[in-house]
Short mmCIF file of C-alpha atoms and ligand atoms in Angstrom, two decimals:
data_model
loop_
_atom_site.label_atom_id
_atom_site.label_comp_id
_atom_site.label_asym_id
_atom_site.label_seq_id
_atom_site.Cartn_x
_atom_site.Cartn_y
_atom_site.Cartn_z
CA MET E 22 1.38 -11.71 -32.43
CA THR E 23 3.29 -14.21 -30.39
CA LEU E 24 5.09 -12.98 -27.37
CA GLU E 25 8.63 -14.08 -26.95
CA THR E 26 8.79 -15.15 -23.35
CA LYS E 27 11.87 -15.35 -21.25
CA THR E 28 11.67 -18.46 -19.18
CA ASP E 29 15.29 -19.31 -18.58
CA ARG E 30 15.96 -17.50 -15.35
CA PRO E 31 19.49 -16.17 -15.09
CA GLN E 32 21.44 -17.28 -12.09
CA GLU E 33 20.99 -15.25 -8.97
CA ILE E 34 22.89 -12.00 -9.53
CA GLU E 35 24.35 -10.44 -6.43
CA THR E 36 25.41 -7.02 -7.61
CA PHE E 37 24.34 -4.27 -9.97
CA ASP E 38 27.92 -4.00 -11.28
CA VAL E 39 27.36 -6.80 -13.82
CA PHE E 40 24.98 -4.64 -15.80
CA ASP E 41 26.11 -2.13 -18.35
CA LEU E 42 24.74 0.78 -16.35
CA ARG E 43 26.50 4.14 -16.39
CA PRO E 44 28.94 4.52 -13.46
CA GLU E 45 27.05 7.59 -12.18
CA ILE E 46 23.87 5.51 -12.06
CA LEU E 47 25.69 2.81 -10.11
CA GLU E 48 26.68 5.49 -7.63
CA GLY E 49 23.02 6.42 -7.18
CA ILE E 50 22.21 2.75 -6.52
CA ARG E 51 24.96 2.52 -3.90
CA GLU E 52 23.80 5.73 -2.29
CA ALA E 53 20.22 4.37 -2.15
CA GLY E 54 21.56 1.33 -0.28
CA PHE E 55 20.45 -1.26 -2.86
CA ARG E 56 22.82 -4.20 -2.82
CA ALA E 57 21.46 -7.02 -4.96
CA PRO E 58 19.06 -6.46 -7.84
CA SER E 59 15.58 -7.90 -7.29
CA PRO E 60 14.37 -10.66 -9.69
CA ILE E 61 12.41 -8.23 -11.89
CA GLN E 62 15.46 -5.96 -12.03
CA GLN E 63 17.74 -8.85 -12.95
CA GLU E 64 15.56 -9.72 -15.91
CA ALA E 65 14.45 -6.31 -17.09
CA ILE E 66 17.66 -4.28 -16.88
CA PRO E 67 19.71 -6.10 -19.57
CA LEU E 68 16.75 -6.26 -21.96
CA ILE E 69 15.99 -2.58 -21.62
CA LEU E 70 19.65 -1.65 -22.01
CA ALA E 71 19.64 -3.71 -25.20
CA GLY E 72 16.86 -1.50 -26.52
CA ARG E 73 14.03 -4.03 -26.42
CA ASP E 74 10.38 -3.30 -25.76
CA VAL E 75 9.37 -5.11 -22.60
CA ILE E 76 6.13 -6.16 -20.99
CA ALA E 77 6.86 -7.01 -17.37
CA ARG E 78 4.78 -8.45 -14.62
CA ALA E 79 5.86 -8.53 -10.99
CA GLN E 80 4.12 -8.28 -7.64
CA THR E 81 3.94 -4.96 -5.88
CA GLY E 82 6.91 -3.98 -3.79
CA THR E 83 9.43 -5.85 -5.92
CA GLY E 84 11.28 -2.81 -7.24
CA LYS E 85 9.64 -2.18 -10.60
CA THR E 86 10.48 1.53 -10.53
CA ALA E 87 14.22 0.88 -10.46
CA ALA E 88 13.80 -2.01 -12.91
CA PHE E 89 12.80 0.44 -15.64
CA GLY E 90 14.29 3.60 -14.17
CA LEU E 91 17.92 2.49 -13.90
CA PRO E 92 18.36 1.31 -17.50
CA ALA E 93 16.20 4.12 -18.91
CA MET E 94 18.26 6.75 -17.12
CA SER E 95 21.45 5.03 -18.26
CA LEU E 96 20.29 5.43 -21.83
CA VAL E 97 19.31 9.10 -21.47
CA LYS E 98 20.88 11.32 -24.06
CA ARG E 99 22.39 14.38 -22.50
CA THR E 100 20.56 16.78 -24.76
CA GLY E 101 18.64 18.64 -22.14
CA SER E 102 15.25 17.72 -23.55
CA VAL E 103 12.78 15.15 -22.27
CA ASP E 104 14.04 11.71 -23.12
CA VAL E 105 12.13 9.46 -20.74
CA LEU E 106 8.40 9.61 -20.12
CA VAL E 107 6.82 7.59 -17.33
CA ILE E 108 3.03 7.45 -17.22
CA VAL E 109 1.50 6.53 -13.84
CA PRO E 110 -2.09 6.34 -12.58
CA THR E 111 -2.18 8.81 -9.68
CA ARG E 112 -0.72 12.08 -8.47
CA GLU E 113 0.83 10.44 -5.46
CA LEU E 114 2.58 7.91 -7.66
CA ALA E 115 3.76 10.66 -10.00
CA SER E 116 5.61 12.39 -7.20
CA GLN E 117 6.76 9.15 -5.60
CA VAL E 118 8.18 7.67 -8.81
CA SER E 119 9.68 11.00 -9.79
CA ASP E 120 11.42 11.25 -6.40
CA GLU E 121 12.76 7.71 -6.62
CA LEU E 122 14.12 8.36 -10.11
CA TYR E 123 15.68 11.61 -8.94
CA ARG E 124 17.35 9.82 -6.05
CA LEU E 125 18.80 7.13 -8.33
CA GLY E 126 19.75 9.43 -11.18
CA ARG E 127 21.08 12.52 -9.49
CA TYR E 128 24.77 11.62 -9.77
CA ALA E 129 24.21 11.28 -13.49
CA GLY E 130 22.91 14.85 -13.43
CA ILE E 131 19.42 13.75 -14.35
CA ARG E 132 16.59 16.17 -13.76
CA THR E 133 13.13 14.85 -13.11
CA VAL E 134 9.75 16.56 -13.12
CA ALA E 135 6.41 15.24 -11.92
CA VAL E 136 3.44 16.36 -13.96
CA TYR E 137 -0.07 15.97 -12.60
CA GLY E 138 -3.38 17.76 -12.20
CA GLY E 139 -4.09 20.25 -9.46
CA GLN E 140 -0.68 21.88 -9.89
CA SER E 141 0.31 25.00 -11.75
CA ILE E 142 0.52 24.34 -15.50
CA GLU E 143 3.01 27.16 -16.04
CA ARG E 144 5.36 25.86 -13.39
CA GLN E 145 5.37 22.36 -14.89
CA VAL E 146 6.05 23.73 -18.35
CA THR E 147 8.87 25.95 -17.05
CA LEU E 148 10.52 23.06 -15.22
CA ILE E 149 10.34 20.89 -18.32
CA ARG E 150 11.75 23.65 -20.53
CA ARG E 151 14.62 24.19 -18.14
CA GLY E 152 15.96 20.85 -19.16
CA ALA E 153 14.30 17.89 -17.43
CA GLN E 154 15.19 14.60 -19.05
CA VAL E 155 12.68 12.49 -17.15
CA VAL E 156 8.99 13.38 -16.88
CA THR E 157 6.63 11.33 -14.73
CA ALA E 158 3.02 12.17 -15.50
CA THR E 159 -0.56 11.19 -14.89
CA PRO E 160 -2.53 10.56 -18.12
CA GLY E 161 -5.05 13.41 -17.78
CA ARG E 162 -2.64 16.26 -17.26
CA LEU E 163 -0.15 14.92 -19.78
CA LEU E 164 -2.82 14.73 -22.48
CA ASP E 165 -3.86 18.25 -21.60
CA HIS E 166 -0.30 19.50 -22.15
CA LEU E 167 0.04 17.58 -25.40
CA LYS E 168 -3.29 18.74 -26.82
CA SER E 169 -2.59 22.36 -26.12
CA GLN E 170 0.90 22.02 -27.58
CA ARG E 171 2.61 23.49 -24.59
CA LEU E 172 5.54 21.13 -24.82
CA GLU E 173 7.39 22.00 -28.02
CA GLY E 174 9.64 19.28 -29.34
CA PHE E 175 8.36 16.76 -26.82
CA ALA E 176 9.76 13.50 -28.20
CA PRO E 177 10.77 11.03 -25.51
CA SER E 178 12.71 8.07 -26.86
CA ILE E 179 11.72 5.82 -23.95
CA VAL E 180 8.12 5.63 -22.76
CA ILE E 181 7.06 3.62 -19.72
CA LEU E 182 3.59 2.69 -18.59
CA ASP E 183 3.88 1.99 -14.87
CA GLU E 184 1.16 0.21 -12.90
CA ALA E 185 -0.62 -0.32 -16.21
CA ASP E 186 -3.38 -2.46 -14.70
CA GLU E 187 -4.28 0.32 -12.28
CA MET E 188 -4.48 2.84 -15.09
CA LEU E 189 -6.91 0.71 -17.05
CA ASP E 190 -8.94 0.04 -13.88
CA MET E 191 -9.21 3.75 -13.39
CA GLY E 192 -10.54 4.23 -16.91
CA PHE E 193 -7.48 5.79 -18.51
CA LEU E 194 -7.40 3.55 -21.59
CA ASP E 195 -8.72 6.24 -23.93
CA ASP E 196 -6.37 8.87 -22.61
CA ILE E 197 -3.41 6.53 -23.00
CA GLU E 198 -4.28 5.63 -26.56
CA GLN E 199 -4.58 9.30 -27.37
CA ILE E 200 -1.28 10.14 -25.68
CA PHE E 201 0.52 7.66 -27.90
CA LYS E 202 -0.69 9.54 -31.00
CA TYR E 203 1.54 12.41 -29.91
CA LEU E 204 4.60 10.28 -29.25
CA PRO E 205 7.31 9.49 -31.81
CA GLU E 206 7.04 6.22 -33.72
CA ALA E 207 10.69 5.47 -33.14
CA ARG E 208 10.75 4.85 -29.45
CA GLN E 209 11.30 2.14 -26.89
CA THR E 210 8.16 1.26 -24.94
CA LEU E 211 7.98 -0.56 -21.63
CA LEU E 212 4.89 -1.75 -19.81
CA PHE E 213 5.03 -2.65 -16.11
CA SER E 214 2.16 -4.11 -14.19
CA ALA E 215 1.32 -6.25 -11.17
CA THR E 216 -1.28 -8.17 -13.16
CA LEU E 217 -1.79 -8.71 -16.90
CA PRO E 218 -5.50 -8.90 -17.65
CA PRO E 219 -6.57 -9.28 -21.32
CA ALA E 220 -7.15 -5.52 -21.74
CA ILE E 221 -3.48 -4.91 -21.03
CA ARG E 222 -2.38 -7.47 -23.58
CA GLN E 223 -4.69 -5.80 -26.12
CA LEU E 224 -3.15 -2.43 -25.39
CA SER E 225 0.36 -3.81 -25.53
CA LYS E 226 -0.24 -5.04 -29.06
CA LYS E 227 -1.01 -1.51 -30.14
CA ILE E 228 1.85 0.32 -28.51
CA LEU E 229 4.75 -2.13 -28.14
CA LYS E 230 6.94 -3.46 -30.91
CA ASP E 231 8.09 -7.05 -30.82
CA PRO E 232 8.14 -7.06 -27.04
CA ILE E 233 9.75 -9.55 -24.72
CA SER E 234 7.51 -10.60 -21.89
CA ILE E 235 8.89 -11.16 -18.41
CA ASP E 236 6.94 -12.55 -15.54
CA VAL E 237 8.49 -12.96 -12.15
CA THR E 238 5.32 -13.67 -10.16
CA PRO E 239 5.88 -16.84 -8.16
CA LYS E 240 4.55 -20.09 -9.57
CA GLY E 241 1.48 -21.64 -8.00
CA GLY E 242 -0.68 -18.64 -8.65
CA ALA E 243 -0.28 -16.91 -5.30
CA LYS E 244 -0.16 -13.28 -6.23
CA THR E 245 0.62 -12.05 -2.81
CA ASN E 246 3.95 -11.64 -1.16
CA ILE E 247 5.12 -14.37 1.23
CA ASP E 248 6.46 -11.76 3.63
CA ILE E 249 2.90 -10.72 4.45
CA THR E 250 0.99 -12.60 7.13
CA GLN E 251 -2.67 -12.53 6.18
CA ARG E 252 -5.44 -12.97 8.70
CA TYR E 253 -9.17 -12.42 8.73
CA TYR E 254 -11.74 -11.93 11.46
CA VAL E 255 -15.46 -12.57 11.17
CA LEU E 256 -17.79 -10.25 13.06
CA GLU E 257 -21.16 -8.56 13.05
CA GLU E 258 -21.54 -5.26 11.26
CA ARG E 259 -22.06 -3.35 14.50
CA GLU E 260 -18.86 -4.77 15.97
CA ARG E 261 -16.59 -3.40 13.26
CA GLU E 262 -15.31 -0.30 14.98
CA GLU E 263 -14.70 -1.95 18.34
CA ALA E 264 -12.96 -4.87 16.64
CA LEU E 265 -10.66 -2.54 14.75
CA VAL E 266 -9.72 -0.65 17.88
CA ARG E 267 -9.03 -3.83 19.76
CA LEU E 268 -6.89 -5.21 16.97
CA ILE E 269 -4.94 -1.96 16.72
CA ASP E 270 -4.31 -2.13 20.46
CA THR E 271 -3.15 -5.72 20.46
CA GLU E 272 -1.13 -5.53 17.26
CA SER E 273 0.43 -2.17 18.17
CA PRO E 274 1.36 -1.30 14.59
CA THR E 275 4.07 1.29 14.09
CA LYS E 276 2.47 2.28 10.79
CA ALA E 277 -0.91 1.03 9.67
CA LEU E 278 -2.92 1.74 6.55
CA ILE E 279 -6.66 1.25 7.08
CA PHE E 280 -8.75 0.86 3.96
CA CYS E 281 -12.36 2.02 3.76
CA ARG E 282 -14.82 1.83 0.90
CA THR E 283 -15.88 5.44 0.65
CA LYS E 284 -14.52 8.91 1.30
CA LYS E 285 -17.25 9.46 3.84
CA GLU E 286 -16.47 6.30 5.73
CA THR E 287 -12.80 7.26 5.70
CA ASP E 288 -13.55 10.62 7.32
CA MET E 289 -15.95 9.15 9.84
CA LEU E 290 -13.60 6.44 10.97
CA CYS E 291 -10.78 8.94 11.21
CA THR E 292 -12.84 11.23 13.44
CA THR E 293 -13.74 8.31 15.68
CA LEU E 294 -10.17 7.09 16.00
CA VAL E 295 -8.82 10.56 16.71
CA SER E 296 -11.45 11.09 19.39
CA ARG E 297 -10.37 7.81 20.95
CA GLY E 298 -6.86 9.08 21.24
CA TYR E 299 -5.12 7.67 18.18
CA ALA E 300 -2.78 9.65 15.95
CA ALA E 301 -4.69 9.19 12.70
CA SER E 302 -5.35 11.01 9.46
CA SER E 303 -7.49 10.31 6.43
CA LEU E 304 -6.51 10.28 2.76
CA HIS E 305 -8.96 10.48 -0.10
CA GLY E 306 -9.67 12.16 -3.39
CA ASP E 307 -11.89 14.94 -2.06
CA MET E 308 -9.02 16.38 -0.08
CA GLN E 309 -6.88 19.09 -1.60
CA GLN E 310 -3.52 18.03 -2.94
CA ARG E 311 -1.75 19.94 -0.18
CA GLN E 312 -3.75 18.13 2.51
CA ARG E 313 -3.11 14.79 0.87
CA ASN E 314 0.62 15.43 0.73
CA GLU E 315 0.55 16.54 4.36
CA ALA E 316 -1.21 13.36 5.44
CA ILE E 317 1.25 11.15 3.57
CA ASP E 318 4.18 13.13 4.92
CA SER E 319 2.98 12.90 8.54
CA PHE E 320 2.52 9.18 8.08
CA LYS E 321 5.97 8.73 6.54
CA LYS E 322 7.64 10.73 9.28
CA GLY E 323 5.70 8.94 12.03
CA ARG E 324 3.78 11.93 13.36
CA ILE E 325 0.68 9.82 12.84
CA ASP E 326 0.64 6.04 12.90
CA LEU E 327 -2.74 5.35 11.31
CA LEU E 328 -3.60 6.44 7.77
CA ILE E 329 -7.19 5.80 6.77
CA ALA E 330 -7.56 5.73 3.03
CA THR E 331 -9.69 4.86 0.04
CA ASP E 332 -8.33 2.46 -2.59
CA VAL E 333 -7.78 5.16 -5.15
CA ALA E 334 -5.87 7.51 -2.88
CA ALA E 335 -3.54 4.81 -1.63
CA ARG E 336 -2.77 3.14 -4.95
CA GLY E 337 0.85 2.27 -5.40
CA LEU E 338 1.92 4.24 -2.33
CA ASP E 339 5.40 3.17 -1.40
CA ILE E 340 5.94 3.75 2.27
CA ASN E 341 8.64 1.34 3.26
CA ASP E 342 7.83 0.62 6.86
CA VAL E 343 4.08 0.07 6.84
CA THR E 344 3.72 -2.78 9.34
CA HIS E 345 -0.02 -3.39 8.96
CA VAL E 346 -2.76 -3.11 6.40
CA PHE E 347 -6.31 -3.27 7.72
CA ASN E 348 -9.25 -3.92 5.44
CA TYR E 349 -11.98 -2.28 7.48
CA HIS E 350 -14.31 -3.56 4.80
CA ILE E 351 -13.47 -6.29 2.37
CA PRO E 352 -12.30 -4.83 -0.97
CA PHE E 353 -14.54 -5.03 -4.03
CA ASP E 354 -12.38 -7.53 -5.90
CA THR E 355 -9.30 -9.69 -5.77
CA GLU E 356 -7.09 -7.21 -7.59
CA SER E 357 -7.75 -4.51 -5.02
CA TYR E 358 -7.10 -6.98 -2.23
CA VAL E 359 -3.73 -7.81 -3.75
CA HIS E 360 -2.90 -4.14 -4.27
CA ARG E 361 -4.03 -3.08 -0.82
CA ILE E 362 -2.04 -5.62 1.11
CA GLY E 363 0.95 -4.94 -1.15
CA ARG E 364 1.37 -1.65 0.76
CA THR E 365 3.06 -3.67 3.48
CA GLY E 366 5.86 -6.24 3.38
CA ARG E 367 7.80 -4.05 1.00
CA ALA E 368 11.45 -4.47 0.05
CA GLY E 369 11.80 -7.74 1.93
CA ARG E 370 10.28 -6.53 5.20
CA LYS E 371 7.59 -8.43 7.09
CA GLY E 372 4.03 -7.19 7.19
CA THR E 373 0.59 -8.12 8.44
CA ALA E 374 -2.67 -7.80 6.53
CA ILE E 375 -5.91 -7.97 8.48
CA THR E 376 -9.35 -8.23 6.91
CA LEU E 377 -12.64 -7.74 8.75
CA VAL E 378 -15.67 -9.48 7.26
CA THR E 379 -19.27 -9.98 8.23
CA PRO E 380 -21.04 -13.27 7.44
CA LEU E 381 -22.61 -11.52 4.45
CA GLU E 382 -19.19 -10.64 3.09
CA PHE E 383 -17.87 -14.11 3.73
CA LYS E 384 -18.52 -15.39 0.21
CA LYS E 385 -16.53 -12.55 -1.26
CA LEU E 386 -13.68 -13.45 1.04
CA THR E 387 -13.65 -17.10 -0.01
CA ARG E 388 -13.57 -15.96 -3.64
CA ILE E 389 -10.61 -13.70 -3.00
CA MET E 390 -8.79 -16.55 -1.27
CA HIS E 391 -9.55 -18.84 -4.17
CA VAL E 392 -8.59 -16.45 -6.98
CA SER E 393 -5.49 -14.96 -5.41
CA GLY E 394 -4.28 -18.14 -3.76
CA ALA E 395 -3.62 -15.92 -0.78
CA PRO E 396 -3.02 -17.85 2.41
CA LEU E 397 -5.53 -16.17 4.72
CA VAL E 398 -6.02 -17.70 8.13
CA TYR E 399 -8.82 -17.13 10.58
CA GLU E 400 -8.25 -15.81 14.05
CA GLU E 401 -10.51 -14.83 16.90
CA ILE E 402 -10.57 -11.22 17.97
CA PRO E 403 -8.75 -10.86 21.27
CA THR E 404 -11.03 -10.68 24.28
CA ILE E 405 -11.07 -7.59 26.39
CA ASN E 406 -8.78 -9.25 28.92
CA GLU E 407 -6.26 -10.19 26.28
CA ALA E 408 -6.33 -6.66 24.97
CA LYS E 409 -5.88 -5.27 28.46
CA ARG E 410 -2.98 -7.60 29.17
CA GLN E 411 -1.31 -6.40 25.99
CA TYR E 412 -1.83 -2.78 26.99
CA GLN E 413 -0.39 -3.48 30.41
CA ASN E 414 2.67 -5.19 28.96
CA GLU E 415 3.36 -2.14 26.88
CA LEU E 416 2.81 0.10 29.84
CA MET E 417 5.33 -1.89 31.86
CA GLY E 418 7.86 -1.58 29.09
CA LYS E 419 7.31 2.15 28.86
CA LEU E 420 7.55 2.61 32.63
CA GLN E 421 10.90 0.90 32.73
CA HIS E 422 12.29 3.24 30.12
CA GLN E 423 10.62 6.35 31.47
CA HIS E 424 13.00 9.19 32.20
CA ILE E 425 12.68 10.46 35.80
CA GLN E 426 12.04 14.16 36.19
CA GLU E 427 13.50 16.27 38.96
CA GLU E 428 10.03 17.48 39.88
CA ALA E 429 8.80 13.91 40.20
CA VAL E 430 11.44 13.24 42.86
CA GLU E 431 10.32 16.29 44.83
CA LEU E 432 6.65 15.37 44.45
CA LEU E 433 7.31 11.88 45.75
CA GLN E 434 9.04 13.27 48.83
CA ARG E 435 6.01 15.43 49.57
CA LEU E 436 3.59 12.55 48.99
CA GLU E 437 5.53 10.16 51.17
CA GLU E 438 4.90 12.37 54.16
CA GLU E 439 1.21 11.53 53.88
CA VAL E 440 0.81 8.20 52.00
CA ASP E 441 2.98 5.11 51.99
CA LEU E 442 4.97 4.09 48.94
CA PRO E 443 3.00 1.06 47.55
CA GLN E 444 -0.19 3.05 47.80
CA ILE E 445 1.32 5.92 45.84
CA ALA E 446 2.51 3.52 43.17
CA CYS E 447 -0.93 1.88 42.86
CA LYS E 448 -2.65 5.21 42.59
CA ALA E 449 -0.23 6.40 39.91
CA LEU E 450 -0.70 3.19 37.93
CA SER E 451 -4.48 3.50 38.19
CA MET E 452 -4.22 6.95 36.69
CA LEU E 453 -2.32 5.50 33.75
CA LEU E 454 -4.72 2.57 33.36
CA ASP E 455 -7.66 4.93 33.25
CA ARG E 456 -6.28 6.13 29.95
CA GLN E 457 -6.42 2.77 28.22
CA PRO E 458 -8.66 2.92 25.18
CA VAL E 459 -9.73 -0.73 25.35
CA GLY E 460 -13.45 -1.09 25.85
CA GLY E 461 -16.58 -2.74 24.54
CA PRO E 462 -17.93 -6.20 25.26
CA SER E 463 -15.64 -8.96 26.45
CA ARG E 464 -15.97 -10.96 23.24
CA ILE E 465 -16.31 -9.59 19.75
CA GLY E 466 -16.69 -11.58 16.56
CA PHE E 467 -17.28 -15.22 15.73
CA SER E 468 -15.49 -18.13 17.31
CA THR E 469 -13.26 -20.53 15.40
CA GLN E 470 -15.95 -23.21 15.48
CA GLU E 471 -18.57 -20.89 14.05
CA VAL E 472 -16.26 -19.85 11.23
CA GLU E 473 -15.30 -23.45 10.50
CA ARG E 474 -18.98 -24.22 10.04
CA MET E 475 -19.31 -21.30 7.62
CA LEU E 476 -16.28 -22.46 5.64
CA HIS E 477 -17.68 -25.95 5.48
CA ARG E 478 -21.00 -24.67 4.18
CA SER E 479 -19.39 -22.57 1.49
CA LYS E 480 -17.35 -25.58 0.33
CA ARG E 481 -20.40 -27.80 0.24
CA ARG E 482 -22.28 -25.26 -1.83
CA LYS E 483 -19.47 -25.01 -4.34
CA GLY E 484 -19.09 -28.78 -4.53
CA GLY E 485 -22.82 -29.23 -5.12
CA GLY E 486 -22.46 -27.71 -8.56
CA GLY E 487 -25.85 -26.03 -8.33
CA GLY E 488 -26.39 -22.32 -8.04
CA VAL E 489 -25.73 -20.67 -4.75
CA LYS E 490 -28.92 -20.17 -2.82
CA ARG E 491 -29.61 -16.59 -2.00
CA ARG E 492 -30.01 -16.79 1.68
CA SER E 493 -28.58 -14.59 4.26
CA TYR E 494 -26.40 -16.25 6.81
CA ARG E 495 -27.75 -16.68 10.28
CA PRO E 496 -25.26 -17.25 13.04
CA PRO E 497 -25.63 -20.64 14.69
CA ARG E 498 -26.62 -19.20 18.02
CA THR E 499 -28.05 -15.97 19.18
CA ARG E 500 -25.51 -13.55 20.36
CA HIS E 501 -26.21 -10.70 22.68
CA HIS E 502 -23.79 -7.90 22.74
CA LYS E 503 -24.03 -4.80 24.74
CA ARG E 504 -22.52 -1.70 23.29
CA SER E 505 -20.53 0.13 25.79
CA SER E 506 -19.21 3.56 25.19
CA SER E 507 -15.61 3.38 26.04
CA ASN E 508 -14.71 6.98 25.91
P1 ADP W 5 6.85 -1.78 -7.10
O1 ADP W 5 6.73 -0.68 -8.12
O2 ADP W 5 7.24 -3.09 -7.70
O3 ADP W 5 5.62 -1.90 -6.25
P2 ADP W 5 8.86 -0.08 -5.96
O4 ADP W 5 9.59 0.23 -7.20
O5 ADP W 5 7.95 0.98 -5.43
O6 ADP W 5 8.04 -1.43 -6.11
O7 ADP W 5 9.96 -0.53 -4.85
C1 ADP W 5 9.62 -0.85 -3.53
C2 ADP W 5 10.72 -0.42 -2.59
O8 ADP W 5 11.86 -1.25 -2.72
C3 ADP W 5 11.21 1.00 -2.82
O9 ADP W 5 11.31 1.66 -1.58
C4 ADP W 5 12.57 0.84 -3.43
O10 ADP W 5 13.42 1.92 -3.10
C5 ADP W 5 13.04 -0.46 -2.84
N1 ADP W 5 13.97 -1.20 -3.73
C6 ADP W 5 13.87 -1.35 -5.07
N2 ADP W 5 14.87 -2.12 -5.55
C7 ADP W 5 15.61 -2.48 -4.50
C8 ADP W 5 16.81 -3.29 -4.36
N3 ADP W 5 17.38 -3.87 -5.40
N4 ADP W 5 17.31 -3.43 -3.10
C9 ADP W 5 16.69 -2.86 -2.04
N5 ADP W 5 15.58 -2.09 -2.10
C10 ADP W 5 15.04 -1.90 -3.32
MG1 MG W 6 5.44 0.64 -8.72
#
């Protein structure tokens, strides 16, 4: 099969009004505050409205949900039975995508239901029977419903696979192939993905008919968003925690996602950060759904500013104002790196992605840089003095905006009888400074020169054409670090 590929980019379109979307859908778009359609939306919307099958690739955070959701909901028949089925990899995405579609479709009277495991089966079935036109489901639970024939007359005319690469990564290929056996032959099928590995193309041959392929990833191979500043820091294993804390303090993120490798590590790091005075919560698959929703909600509403998560739990999460993504450990592969950092810099905002690596992980890092084309730059971890200065600057800002309490005025009058004013001020400031979490050795991590030498070595090895010698890296000079407990 040859894929018809759209290469001729339409001119920049500045409004959604040019599309043949239903007026009620346009109202939803206005209400959501979208002004211009994003590139993937510009290309996908007319094709989907024209009834074509589409295979679409675009980076994360580029508005894929609306790209399929708007035209699909415009085409919905008002019969009161399910007409659009969206299949997504995780529970979190099921509710997130369902909410976004509800928001955009509500003026058109569209009802949406999210269907995923860990939730009452009866309730889901009741909601669907009451006349939902759009169902967003995870593969496992959907297949369960279909196999046990709980959804009579379930025949969506538009079926969308969202975040298809993630679903295959998570091992849902079998489930998806089975699901399609229950779906009507006469249907429109859309496949959306951030990357298109061969397995996805294989799958698309089976389930799509004569599809048009659109690809709006920027040329030059860089798969990551230009709005994200990407930095890495090289350090020793035992410096990881202190380095993270120092970077959090100097970066002062308003919302940061911190990625760990395992559920256990996630919990441990969360406990540490909370005990050091940060508003943090963890997010992973061993938590109950209610707890997971609570953590995400607290993060969204700003009750906590650090969310410590595993890859799986944070997949596809769309939280608009995440300012920072921290890779506490380097991710296993390039795809997860791209997905992780895609949690920031969303919808045109700026973001920062920070990766901590040890010399042993350095090779993995250079591979990620090479494969993704991601522009990662090295930086030294701020010294303790730099971190302190930053803390003090913030303190000064806060002091200037601090509201003065009546009781404080009275207290000052009493104090002034015994101590003079500058002394009182210095004592009060010392009390505040005592609270600063910054601690540890003055310098953490490797210097620019040391890292340059490592980079040089890894280039030389590659250039040599021979196999890479298995030799653990030894830092150029011995480094003595004292651990100090800073609590
Ligand atoms: P993706 O699936 O490509 O990762 P999403 O569909 O989750 O991206 O969209 C990312 C964010 O951008 C969402 O919060 C969405 O509401 C917002 N968004 C989508 N389209 C537009 C648009 N045309 N204008 C402004 N914001 C948009
Ligand atoms: Mg998406």
